PDB file of C-alpha atoms in Angstrom:
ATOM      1  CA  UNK A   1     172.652-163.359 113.117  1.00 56.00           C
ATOM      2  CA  UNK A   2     172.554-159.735 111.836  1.00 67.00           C
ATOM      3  CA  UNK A   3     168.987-158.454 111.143  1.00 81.00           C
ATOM      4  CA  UNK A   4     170.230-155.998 107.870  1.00 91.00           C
ATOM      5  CA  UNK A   5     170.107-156.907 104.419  1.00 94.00           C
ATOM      6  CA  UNK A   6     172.856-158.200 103.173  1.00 96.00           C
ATOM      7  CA  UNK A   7     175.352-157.244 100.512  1.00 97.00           C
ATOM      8  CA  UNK A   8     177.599-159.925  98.645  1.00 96.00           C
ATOM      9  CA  UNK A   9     181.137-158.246  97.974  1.00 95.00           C
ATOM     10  CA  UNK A  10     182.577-159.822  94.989  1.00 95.00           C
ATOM     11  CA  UNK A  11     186.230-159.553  94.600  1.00 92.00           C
ATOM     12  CA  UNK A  12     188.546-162.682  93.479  1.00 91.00           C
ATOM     13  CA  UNK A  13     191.320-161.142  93.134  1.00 86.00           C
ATOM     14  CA  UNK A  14     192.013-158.478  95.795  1.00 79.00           C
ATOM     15  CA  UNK A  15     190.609-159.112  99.796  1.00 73.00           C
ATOM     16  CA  UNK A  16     188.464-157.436 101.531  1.00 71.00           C
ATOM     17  CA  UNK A  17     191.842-156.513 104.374  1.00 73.00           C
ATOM     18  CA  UNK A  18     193.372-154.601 100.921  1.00 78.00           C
ATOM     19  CA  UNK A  19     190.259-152.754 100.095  1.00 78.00           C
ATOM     20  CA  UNK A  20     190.283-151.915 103.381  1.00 80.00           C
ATOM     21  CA  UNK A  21     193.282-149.603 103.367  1.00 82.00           C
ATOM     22  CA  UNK A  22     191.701-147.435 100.694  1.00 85.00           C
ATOM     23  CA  UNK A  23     187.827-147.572 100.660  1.00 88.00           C
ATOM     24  CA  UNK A  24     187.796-148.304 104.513  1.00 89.00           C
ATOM     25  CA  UNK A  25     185.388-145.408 105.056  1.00 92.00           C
ATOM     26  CA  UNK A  26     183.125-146.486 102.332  1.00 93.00           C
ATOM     27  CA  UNK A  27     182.396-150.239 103.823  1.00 92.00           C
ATOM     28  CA  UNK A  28     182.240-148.273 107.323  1.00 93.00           C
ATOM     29  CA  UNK A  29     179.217-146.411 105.435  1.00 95.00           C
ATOM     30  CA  UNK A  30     177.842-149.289 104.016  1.00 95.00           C
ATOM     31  CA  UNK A  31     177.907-151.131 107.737  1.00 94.00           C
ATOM     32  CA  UNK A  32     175.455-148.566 108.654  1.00 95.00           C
ATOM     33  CA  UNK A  33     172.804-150.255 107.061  1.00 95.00           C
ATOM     34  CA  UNK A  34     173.939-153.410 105.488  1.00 96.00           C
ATOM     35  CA  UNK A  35     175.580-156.750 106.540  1.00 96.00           C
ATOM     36  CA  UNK A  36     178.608-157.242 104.230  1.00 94.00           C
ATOM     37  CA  UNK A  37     179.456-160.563 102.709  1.00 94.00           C
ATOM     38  CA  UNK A  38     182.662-160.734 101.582  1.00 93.00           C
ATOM     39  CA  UNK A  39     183.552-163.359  98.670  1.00 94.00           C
ATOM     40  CA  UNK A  40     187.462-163.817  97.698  1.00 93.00           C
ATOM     41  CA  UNK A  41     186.984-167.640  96.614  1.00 93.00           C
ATOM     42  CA  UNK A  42     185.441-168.727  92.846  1.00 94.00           C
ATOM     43  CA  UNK A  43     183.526-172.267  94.576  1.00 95.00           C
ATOM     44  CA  UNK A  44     181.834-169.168  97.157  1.00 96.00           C
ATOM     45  CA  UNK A  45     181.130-166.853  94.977  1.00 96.00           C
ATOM     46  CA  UNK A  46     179.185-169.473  92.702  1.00 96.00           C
ATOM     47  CA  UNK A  47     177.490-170.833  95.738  1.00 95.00           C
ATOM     48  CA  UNK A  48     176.103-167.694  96.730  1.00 96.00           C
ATOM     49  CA  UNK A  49     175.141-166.781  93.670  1.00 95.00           C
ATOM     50  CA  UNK A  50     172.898-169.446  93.956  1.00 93.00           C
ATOM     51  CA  UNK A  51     171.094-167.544  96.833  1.00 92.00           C
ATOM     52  CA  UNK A  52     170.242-164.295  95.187  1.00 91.00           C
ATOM     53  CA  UNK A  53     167.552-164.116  97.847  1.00 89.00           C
ATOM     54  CA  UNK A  54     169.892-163.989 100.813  1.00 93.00           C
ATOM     55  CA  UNK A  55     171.444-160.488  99.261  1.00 95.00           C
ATOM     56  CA  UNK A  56     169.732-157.313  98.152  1.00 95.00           C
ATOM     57  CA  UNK A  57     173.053-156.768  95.450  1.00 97.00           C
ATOM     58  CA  UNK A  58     176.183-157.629  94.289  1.00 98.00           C
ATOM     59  CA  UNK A  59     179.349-155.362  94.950  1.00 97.00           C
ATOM     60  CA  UNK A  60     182.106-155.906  92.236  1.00 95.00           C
ATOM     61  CA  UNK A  61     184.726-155.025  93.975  1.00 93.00           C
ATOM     62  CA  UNK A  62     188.036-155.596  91.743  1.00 91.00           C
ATOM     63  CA  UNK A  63     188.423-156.859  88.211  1.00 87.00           C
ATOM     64  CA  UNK A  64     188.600-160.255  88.424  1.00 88.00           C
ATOM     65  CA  UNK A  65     185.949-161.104  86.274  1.00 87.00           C
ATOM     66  CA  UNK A  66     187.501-159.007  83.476  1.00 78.00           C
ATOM     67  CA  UNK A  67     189.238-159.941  80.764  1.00 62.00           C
ATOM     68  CA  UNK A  68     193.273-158.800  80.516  1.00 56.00           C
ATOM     69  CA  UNK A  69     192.976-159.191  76.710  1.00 55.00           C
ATOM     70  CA  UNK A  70     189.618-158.760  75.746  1.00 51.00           C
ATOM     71  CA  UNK A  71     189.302-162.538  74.057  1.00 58.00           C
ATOM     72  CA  UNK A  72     188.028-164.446  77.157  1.00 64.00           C
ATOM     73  CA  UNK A  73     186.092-163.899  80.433  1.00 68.00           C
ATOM     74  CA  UNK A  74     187.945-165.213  82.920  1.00 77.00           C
ATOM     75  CA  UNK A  75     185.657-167.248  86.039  1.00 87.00           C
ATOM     76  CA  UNK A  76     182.822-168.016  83.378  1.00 87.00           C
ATOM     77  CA  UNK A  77     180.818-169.509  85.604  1.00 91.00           C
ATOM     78  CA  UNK A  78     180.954-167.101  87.895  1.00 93.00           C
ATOM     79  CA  UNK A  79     179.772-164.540  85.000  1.00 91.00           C
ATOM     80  CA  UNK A  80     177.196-166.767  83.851  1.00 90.00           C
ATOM     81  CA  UNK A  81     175.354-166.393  87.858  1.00 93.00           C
ATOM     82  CA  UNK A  82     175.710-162.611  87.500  1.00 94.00           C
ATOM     83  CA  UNK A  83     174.366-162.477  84.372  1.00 91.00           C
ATOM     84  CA  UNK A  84     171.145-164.754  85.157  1.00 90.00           C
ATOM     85  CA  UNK A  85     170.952-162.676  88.368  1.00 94.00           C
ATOM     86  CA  UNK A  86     170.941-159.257  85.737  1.00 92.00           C
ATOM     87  CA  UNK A  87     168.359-161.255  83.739  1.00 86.00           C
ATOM     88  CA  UNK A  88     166.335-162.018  86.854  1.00 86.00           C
ATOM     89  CA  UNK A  89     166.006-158.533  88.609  1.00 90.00           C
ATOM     90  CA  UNK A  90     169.107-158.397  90.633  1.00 94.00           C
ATOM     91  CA  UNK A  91     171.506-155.055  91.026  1.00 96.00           C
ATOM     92  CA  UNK A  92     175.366-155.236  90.354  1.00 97.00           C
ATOM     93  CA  UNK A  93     177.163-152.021  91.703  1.00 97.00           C
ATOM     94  CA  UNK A  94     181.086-152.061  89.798  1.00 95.00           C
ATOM     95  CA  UNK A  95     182.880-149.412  92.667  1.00 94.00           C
ATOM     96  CA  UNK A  96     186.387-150.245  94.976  1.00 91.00           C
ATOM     97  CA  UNK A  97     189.208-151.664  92.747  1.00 90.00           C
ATOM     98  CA  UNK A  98     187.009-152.595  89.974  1.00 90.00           C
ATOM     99  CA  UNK A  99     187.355-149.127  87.835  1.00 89.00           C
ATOM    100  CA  UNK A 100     191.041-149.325  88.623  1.00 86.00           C
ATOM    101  CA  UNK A 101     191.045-152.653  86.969  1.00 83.00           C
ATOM    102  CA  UNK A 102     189.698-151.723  83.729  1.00 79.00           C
ATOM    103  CA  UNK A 103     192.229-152.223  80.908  1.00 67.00           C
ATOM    104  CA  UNK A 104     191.607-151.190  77.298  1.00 56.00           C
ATOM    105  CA  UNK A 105     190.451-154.476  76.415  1.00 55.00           C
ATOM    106  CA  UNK A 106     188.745-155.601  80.195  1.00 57.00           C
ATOM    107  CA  UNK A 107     185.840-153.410  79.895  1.00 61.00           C
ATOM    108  CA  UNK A 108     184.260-155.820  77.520  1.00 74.00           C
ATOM    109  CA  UNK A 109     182.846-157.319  80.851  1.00 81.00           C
ATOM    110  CA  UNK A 110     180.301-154.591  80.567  1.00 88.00           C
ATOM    111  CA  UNK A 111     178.608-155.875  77.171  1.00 86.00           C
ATOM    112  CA  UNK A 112     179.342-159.514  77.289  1.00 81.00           C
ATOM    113  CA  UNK A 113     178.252-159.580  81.027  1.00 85.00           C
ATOM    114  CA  UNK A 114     176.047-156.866  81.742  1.00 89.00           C
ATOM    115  CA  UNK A 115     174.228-155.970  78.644  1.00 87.00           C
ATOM    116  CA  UNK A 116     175.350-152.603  78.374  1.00 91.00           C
ATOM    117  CA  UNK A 117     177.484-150.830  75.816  1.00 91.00           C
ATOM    118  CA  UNK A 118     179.856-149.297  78.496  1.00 93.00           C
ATOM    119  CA  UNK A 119     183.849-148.941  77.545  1.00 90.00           C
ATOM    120  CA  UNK A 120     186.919-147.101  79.439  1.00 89.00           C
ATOM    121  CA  UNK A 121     187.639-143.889  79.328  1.00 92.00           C
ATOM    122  CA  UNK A 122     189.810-140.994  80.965  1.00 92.00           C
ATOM    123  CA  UNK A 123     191.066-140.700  84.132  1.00 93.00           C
ATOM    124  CA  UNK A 124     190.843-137.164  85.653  1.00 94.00           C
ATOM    125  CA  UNK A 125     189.838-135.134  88.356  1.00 96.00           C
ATOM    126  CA  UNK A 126     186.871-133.013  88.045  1.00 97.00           C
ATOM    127  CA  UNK A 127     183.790-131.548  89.603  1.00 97.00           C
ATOM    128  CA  UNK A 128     180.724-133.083  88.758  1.00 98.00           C
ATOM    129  CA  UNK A 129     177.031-132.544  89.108  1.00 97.00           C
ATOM    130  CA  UNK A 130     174.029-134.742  89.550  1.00 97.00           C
ATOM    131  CA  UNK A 131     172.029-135.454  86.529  1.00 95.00           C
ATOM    132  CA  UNK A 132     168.398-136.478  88.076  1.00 90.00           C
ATOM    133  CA  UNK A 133     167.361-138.379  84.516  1.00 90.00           C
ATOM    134  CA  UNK A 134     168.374-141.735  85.922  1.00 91.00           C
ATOM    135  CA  UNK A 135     166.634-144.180  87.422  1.00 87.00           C
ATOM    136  CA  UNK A 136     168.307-143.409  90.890  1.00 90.00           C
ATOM    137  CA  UNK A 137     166.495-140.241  91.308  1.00 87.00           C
ATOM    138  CA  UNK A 138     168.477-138.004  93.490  1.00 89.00           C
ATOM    139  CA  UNK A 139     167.283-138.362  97.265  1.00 86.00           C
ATOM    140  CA  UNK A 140     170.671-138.689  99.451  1.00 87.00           C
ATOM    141  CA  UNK A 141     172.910-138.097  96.492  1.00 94.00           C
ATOM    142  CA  UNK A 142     175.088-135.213  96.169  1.00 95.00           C
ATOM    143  CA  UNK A 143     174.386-132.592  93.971  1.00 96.00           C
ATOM    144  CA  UNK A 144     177.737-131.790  92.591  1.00 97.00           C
ATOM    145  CA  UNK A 145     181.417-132.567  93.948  1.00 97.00           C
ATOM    146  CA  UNK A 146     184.937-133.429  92.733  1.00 97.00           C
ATOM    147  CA  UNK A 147     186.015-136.382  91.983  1.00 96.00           C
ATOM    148  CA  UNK A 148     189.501-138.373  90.788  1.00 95.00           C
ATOM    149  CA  UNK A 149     187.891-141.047  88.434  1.00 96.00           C
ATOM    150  CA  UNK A 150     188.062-143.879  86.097  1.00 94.00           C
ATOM    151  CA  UNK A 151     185.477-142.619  82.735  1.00 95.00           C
ATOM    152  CA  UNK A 152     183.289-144.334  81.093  1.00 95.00           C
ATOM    153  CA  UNK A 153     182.325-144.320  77.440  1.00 94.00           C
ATOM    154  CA  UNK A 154     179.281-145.757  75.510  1.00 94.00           C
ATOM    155  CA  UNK A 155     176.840-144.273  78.352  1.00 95.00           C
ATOM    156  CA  UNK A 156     173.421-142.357  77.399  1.00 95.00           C
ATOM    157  CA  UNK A 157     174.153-138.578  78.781  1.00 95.00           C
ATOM    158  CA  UNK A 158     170.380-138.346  79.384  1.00 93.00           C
ATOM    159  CA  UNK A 159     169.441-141.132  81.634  1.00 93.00           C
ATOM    160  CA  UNK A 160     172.450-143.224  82.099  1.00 96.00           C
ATOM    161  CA  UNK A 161     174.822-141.342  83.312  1.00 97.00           C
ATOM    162  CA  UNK A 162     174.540-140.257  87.242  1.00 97.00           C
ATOM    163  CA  UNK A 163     177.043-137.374  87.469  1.00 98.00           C
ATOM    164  CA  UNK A 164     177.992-135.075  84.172  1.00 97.00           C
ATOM    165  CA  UNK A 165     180.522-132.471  83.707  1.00 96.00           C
ATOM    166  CA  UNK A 166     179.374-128.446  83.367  1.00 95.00           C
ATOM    167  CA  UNK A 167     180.316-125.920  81.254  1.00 94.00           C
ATOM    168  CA  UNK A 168     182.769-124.786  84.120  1.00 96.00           C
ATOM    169  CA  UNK A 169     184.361-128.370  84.541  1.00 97.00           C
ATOM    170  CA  UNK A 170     187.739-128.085  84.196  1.00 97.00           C
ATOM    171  CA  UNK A 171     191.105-130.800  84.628  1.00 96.00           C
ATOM    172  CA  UNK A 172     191.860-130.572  88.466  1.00 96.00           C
ATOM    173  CA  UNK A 173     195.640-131.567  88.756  1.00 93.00           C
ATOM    174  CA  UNK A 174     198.728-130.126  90.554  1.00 92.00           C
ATOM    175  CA  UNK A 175     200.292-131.065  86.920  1.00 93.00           C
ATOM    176  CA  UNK A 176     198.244-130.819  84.182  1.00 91.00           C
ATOM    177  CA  UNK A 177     196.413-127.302  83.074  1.00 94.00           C
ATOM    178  CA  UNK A 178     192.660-126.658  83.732  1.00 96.00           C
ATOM    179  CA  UNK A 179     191.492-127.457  80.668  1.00 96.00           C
ATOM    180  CA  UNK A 180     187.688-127.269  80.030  1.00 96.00           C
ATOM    181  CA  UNK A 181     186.523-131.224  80.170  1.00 96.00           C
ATOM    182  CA  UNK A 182     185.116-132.095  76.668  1.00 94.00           C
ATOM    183  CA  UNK A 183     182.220-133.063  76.952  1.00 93.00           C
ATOM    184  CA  UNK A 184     181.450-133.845  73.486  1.00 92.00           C
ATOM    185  CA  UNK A 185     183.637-137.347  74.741  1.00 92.00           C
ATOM    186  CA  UNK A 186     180.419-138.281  76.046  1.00 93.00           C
ATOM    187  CA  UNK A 187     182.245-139.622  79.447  1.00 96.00           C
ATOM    188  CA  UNK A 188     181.166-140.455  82.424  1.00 97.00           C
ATOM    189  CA  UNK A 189     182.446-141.020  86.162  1.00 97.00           C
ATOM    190  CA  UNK A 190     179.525-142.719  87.693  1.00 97.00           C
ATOM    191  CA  UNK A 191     176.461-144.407  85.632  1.00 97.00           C
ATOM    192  CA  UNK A 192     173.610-146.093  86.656  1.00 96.00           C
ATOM    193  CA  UNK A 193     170.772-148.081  84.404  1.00 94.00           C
ATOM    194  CA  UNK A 194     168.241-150.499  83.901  1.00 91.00           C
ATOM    195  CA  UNK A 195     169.067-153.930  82.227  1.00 90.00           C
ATOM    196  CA  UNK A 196     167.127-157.238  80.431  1.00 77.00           C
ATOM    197  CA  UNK A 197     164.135-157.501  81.614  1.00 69.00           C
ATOM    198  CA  UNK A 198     164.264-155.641  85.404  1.00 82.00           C
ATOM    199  CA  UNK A 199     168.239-155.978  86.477  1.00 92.00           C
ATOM    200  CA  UNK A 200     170.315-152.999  87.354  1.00 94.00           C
ATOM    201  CA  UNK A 201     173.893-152.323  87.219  1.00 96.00           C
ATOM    202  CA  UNK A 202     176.349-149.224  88.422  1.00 97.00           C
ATOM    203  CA  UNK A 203     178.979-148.646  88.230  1.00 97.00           C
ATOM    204  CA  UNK A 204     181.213-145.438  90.633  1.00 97.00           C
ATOM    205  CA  UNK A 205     184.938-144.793  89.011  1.00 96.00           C
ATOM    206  CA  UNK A 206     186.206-142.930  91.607  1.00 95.00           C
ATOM    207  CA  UNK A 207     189.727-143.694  92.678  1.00 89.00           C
ATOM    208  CA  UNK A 208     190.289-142.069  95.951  1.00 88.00           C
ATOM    209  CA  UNK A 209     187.190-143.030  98.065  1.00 86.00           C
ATOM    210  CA  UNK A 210     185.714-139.706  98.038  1.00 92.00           C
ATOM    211  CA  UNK A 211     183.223-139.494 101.048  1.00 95.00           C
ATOM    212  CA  UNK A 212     180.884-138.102  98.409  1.00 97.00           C
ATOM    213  CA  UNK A 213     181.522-141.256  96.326  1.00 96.00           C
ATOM    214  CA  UNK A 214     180.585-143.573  99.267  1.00 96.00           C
ATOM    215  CA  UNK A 215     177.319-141.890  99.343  1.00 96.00           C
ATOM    216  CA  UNK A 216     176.542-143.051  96.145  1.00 97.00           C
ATOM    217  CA  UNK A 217     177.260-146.526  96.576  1.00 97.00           C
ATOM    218  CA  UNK A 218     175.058-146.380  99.697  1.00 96.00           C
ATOM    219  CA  UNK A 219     172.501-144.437  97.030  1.00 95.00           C
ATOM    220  CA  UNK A 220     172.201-147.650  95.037  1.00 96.00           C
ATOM    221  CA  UNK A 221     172.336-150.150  97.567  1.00 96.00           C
ATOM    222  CA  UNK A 222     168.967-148.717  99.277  1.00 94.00           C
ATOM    223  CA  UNK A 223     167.772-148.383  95.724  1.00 93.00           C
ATOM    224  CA  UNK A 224     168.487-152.488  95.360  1.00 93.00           C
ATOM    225  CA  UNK A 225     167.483-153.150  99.018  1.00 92.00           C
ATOM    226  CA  UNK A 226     163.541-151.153  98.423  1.00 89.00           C
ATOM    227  CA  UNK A 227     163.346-153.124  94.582  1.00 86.00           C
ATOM    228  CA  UNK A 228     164.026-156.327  96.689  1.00 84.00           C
ATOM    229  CA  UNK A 229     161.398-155.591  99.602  1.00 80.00           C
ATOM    230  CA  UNK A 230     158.882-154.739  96.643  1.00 74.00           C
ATOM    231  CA  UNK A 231     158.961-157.561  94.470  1.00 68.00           C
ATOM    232  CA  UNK A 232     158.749-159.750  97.395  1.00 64.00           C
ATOM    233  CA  UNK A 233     155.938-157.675  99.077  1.00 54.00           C
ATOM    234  CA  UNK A 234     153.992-157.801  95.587  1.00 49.00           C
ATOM    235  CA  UNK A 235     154.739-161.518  94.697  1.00 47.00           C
ATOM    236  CA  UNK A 236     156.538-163.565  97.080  1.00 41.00           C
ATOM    237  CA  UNK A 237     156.159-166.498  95.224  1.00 40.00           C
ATOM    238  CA  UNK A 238     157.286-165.547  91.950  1.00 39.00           C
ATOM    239  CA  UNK A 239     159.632-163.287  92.983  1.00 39.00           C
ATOM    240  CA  UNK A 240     161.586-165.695  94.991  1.00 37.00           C
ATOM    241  CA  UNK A 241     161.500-167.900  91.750  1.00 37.00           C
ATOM    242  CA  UNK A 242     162.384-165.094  89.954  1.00 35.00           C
ATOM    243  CA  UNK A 243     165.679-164.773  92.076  1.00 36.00           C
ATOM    244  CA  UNK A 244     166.520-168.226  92.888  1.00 36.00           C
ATOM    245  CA  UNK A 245     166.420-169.546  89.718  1.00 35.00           C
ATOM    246  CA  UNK A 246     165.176-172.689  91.505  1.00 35.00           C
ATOM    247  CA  UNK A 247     164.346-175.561  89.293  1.00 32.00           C
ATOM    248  CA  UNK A 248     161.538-176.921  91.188  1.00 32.00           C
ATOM    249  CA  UNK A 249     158.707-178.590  89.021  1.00 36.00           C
ATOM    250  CA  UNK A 250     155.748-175.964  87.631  1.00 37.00           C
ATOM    251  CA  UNK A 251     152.776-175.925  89.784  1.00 37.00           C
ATOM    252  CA  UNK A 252     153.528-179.630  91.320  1.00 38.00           C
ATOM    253  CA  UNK A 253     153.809-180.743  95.091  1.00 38.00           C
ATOM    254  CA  UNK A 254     154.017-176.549  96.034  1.00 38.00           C
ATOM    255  CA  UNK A 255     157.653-176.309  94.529  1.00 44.00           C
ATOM    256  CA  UNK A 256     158.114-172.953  93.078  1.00 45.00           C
ATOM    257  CA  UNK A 257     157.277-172.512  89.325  1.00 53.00           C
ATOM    258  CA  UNK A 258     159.889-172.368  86.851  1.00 63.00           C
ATOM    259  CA  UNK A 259     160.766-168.631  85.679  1.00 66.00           C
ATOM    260  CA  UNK A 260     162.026-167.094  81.877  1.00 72.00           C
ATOM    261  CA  UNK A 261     165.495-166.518  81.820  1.00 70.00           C
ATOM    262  CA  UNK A 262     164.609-162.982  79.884  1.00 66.00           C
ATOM    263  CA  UNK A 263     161.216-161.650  81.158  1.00 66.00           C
ATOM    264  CA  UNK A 264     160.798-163.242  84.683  1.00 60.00           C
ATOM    265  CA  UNK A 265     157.415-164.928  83.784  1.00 66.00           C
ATOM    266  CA  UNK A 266     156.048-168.314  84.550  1.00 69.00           C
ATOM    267  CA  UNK A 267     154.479-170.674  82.004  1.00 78.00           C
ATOM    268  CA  UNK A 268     153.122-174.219  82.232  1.00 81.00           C
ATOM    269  CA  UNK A 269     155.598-175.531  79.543  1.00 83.00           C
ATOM    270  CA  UNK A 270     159.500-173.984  79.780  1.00 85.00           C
ATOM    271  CA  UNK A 271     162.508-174.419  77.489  1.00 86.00           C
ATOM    272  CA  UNK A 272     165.264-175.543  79.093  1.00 87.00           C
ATOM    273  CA  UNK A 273     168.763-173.690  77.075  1.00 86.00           C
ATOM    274  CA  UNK A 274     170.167-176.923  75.265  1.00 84.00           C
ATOM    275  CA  UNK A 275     173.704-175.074  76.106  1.00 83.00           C
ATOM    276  CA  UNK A 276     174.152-174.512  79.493  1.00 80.00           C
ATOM    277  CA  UNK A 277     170.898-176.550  80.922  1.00 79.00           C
ATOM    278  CA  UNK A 278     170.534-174.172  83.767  1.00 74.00           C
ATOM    279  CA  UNK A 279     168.547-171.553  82.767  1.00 78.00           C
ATOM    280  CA  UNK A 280     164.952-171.583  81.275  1.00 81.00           C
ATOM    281  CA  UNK A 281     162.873-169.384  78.838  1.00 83.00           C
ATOM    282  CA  UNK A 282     158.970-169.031  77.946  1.00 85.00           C
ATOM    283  CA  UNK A 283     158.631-168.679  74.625  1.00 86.00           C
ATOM    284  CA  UNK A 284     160.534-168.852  71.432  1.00 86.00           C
ATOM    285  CA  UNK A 285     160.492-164.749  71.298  1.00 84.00           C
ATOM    286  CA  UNK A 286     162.207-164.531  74.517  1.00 80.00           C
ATOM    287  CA  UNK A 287     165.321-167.036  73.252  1.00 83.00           C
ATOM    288  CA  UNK A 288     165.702-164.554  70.376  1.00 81.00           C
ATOM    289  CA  UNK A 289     165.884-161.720  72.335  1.00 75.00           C
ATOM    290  CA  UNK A 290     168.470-163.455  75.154  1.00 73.00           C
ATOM    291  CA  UNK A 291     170.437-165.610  73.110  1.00 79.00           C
ATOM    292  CA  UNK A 292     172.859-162.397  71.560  1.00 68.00           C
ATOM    293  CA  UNK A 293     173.910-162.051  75.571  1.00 63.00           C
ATOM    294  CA  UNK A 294     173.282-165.239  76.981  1.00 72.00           C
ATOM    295  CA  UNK A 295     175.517-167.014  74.461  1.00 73.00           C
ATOM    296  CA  UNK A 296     178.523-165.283  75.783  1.00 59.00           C
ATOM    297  CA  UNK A 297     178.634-166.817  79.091  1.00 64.00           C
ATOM    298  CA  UNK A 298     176.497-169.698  78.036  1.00 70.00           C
ATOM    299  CA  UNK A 299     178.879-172.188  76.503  1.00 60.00           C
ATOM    300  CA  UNK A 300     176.922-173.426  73.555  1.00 53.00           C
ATOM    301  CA  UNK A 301     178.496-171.979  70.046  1.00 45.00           C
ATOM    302  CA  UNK A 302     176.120-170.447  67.166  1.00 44.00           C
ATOM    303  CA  UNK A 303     175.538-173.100  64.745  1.00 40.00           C
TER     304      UNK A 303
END
């Protein structure tokens, strides 16, 4: 049994033998440090997901789990684990196929799933420097390179967005001019931020499997893999709760406590959500403040 934390590579629609091909040198990387787990089956994936504490984060790795028309997540159950992992502390990292993916209407995933207001943009080739505002920092990240990638929109410039254009940015293409990027668009290749109540998600739209590119992965995987180590070195107890979701009963025969859906906390008395009855919340402040994402994977309609 391998001794390094593992990762759990989510991709439904595309296996790990095709990602290979392209972003070979990027799970090479990753191998380094990390055990792998690749998921290709719904009935795994939702099985793991019940695990969070046997995985540091979750690799998106195509876009299954989006939407071709922007009306219905597709594998809602599936959604519904990442999102209570989000809610619970866990780190999603959207890289491989998954920018690729993104349609006009399949980047709702981001909001409905994710909590965050993130849409498509361009696709270009650029160079790009680091922008040390985020939460990432910038030890073992690059400090500027090109890159072919899938934008996003909808992310905050200041400390959202990993890697930003400069005033010398311009279109890199054997076909189009070198344009100055505009970067009044407010688009981003690679983003990384802070979600609910202590979640993470990323997200790296590069195309080609730029070395560079691979490094940032790696970046936020040892970000997710020291989080982990912390919150179980600080609270074991909770924080296993915290990531399980385990519904053992509060404070009886040594099962671990029940923990809120939105802030992670434990409380004598918990509601149990009257929609999905899996998931659990402290206090009638904290089902405000989930319900507006929860109800989109949820299953229970607004009355």
């Amino acid at each position: 049994m391998s001794s390094k934390p593992r990762l759990l590579a989510l991709g439904l629609r595309m296996p790990l033998s095709s990602l290979l091909e392209v972003y070979g040198g990027l799970y090479s990387l990753l191998g380094s440090e990390f055990e792998v787990k690749e998921v290709t089956q719904e009935h795994d994936a939702l099985q793991w997901l019940q695990r969070p504490s046997d995985y540091v984060a979750v690799l998106i790795t195509d876009g299954a789990i989006a939407s071709a028309d922007g009306k219905r997540i597709p594998h809602k159950q599936v959604c519904l684990k990442l999102q209570q992992y989000l809610e619970q502390g866990g780190t999603i990292i959207c890289c491989g196929y998954m920018p690729s993916d993104l349609t006009t209407q399949a980047h709702e995933v981001f909001p409905k799933v994710f909590g965050v207001p993130w849409h498509r943009g361009e696709y270009i080739r650029s160079t790009f420097q680091l922008n040390p505002g985020t939460c990432l920092g910038s030890v073992g990240l690059p400090a500027m390179y090109s890159m072919k990638a899938s934008h996003l929109g909808g992310v905050n410039p200041q400390d959202q967005a990993l890697y930003t254009a400069t005033n010398d940015s311009r279109v890199e293409s054997f076909v189009f001019a070198p344009t100055p990027i505009d970067r009044s668009k407010n688009e981003f290749p690679a983003a990384f931020t802070k979600v609910f109540s202590g979640g993470h998600v990323g997200y790296v739209g590069d195309m080609n499997s730029e070395h560079p590119s691979s490094q940032v992965v790696l970046a936020m995987c040892r970000f997710a893999r020291t989080k982990a180590n912390a919150a179980t070195a600080l609270a074991p107890g909770v924080a296993v709760a915290a990531c399980n979701g385990q519904e053992g009963k509060t404070g009886q025969g040594g099962d671990q406590p029940h923990v809120c859906l939105r802030c992670g906390q434990s409380r004598p008395k918990m509601r149990l959500c009257g929609g999905c009855r899996k998931v659990r919340l402290c206090s009638e402040e904290c089902q405000r403040a989930s319900w507006p994402q929860h109800k989109l994977v949820c299953g229970k309609q607004d009355s």
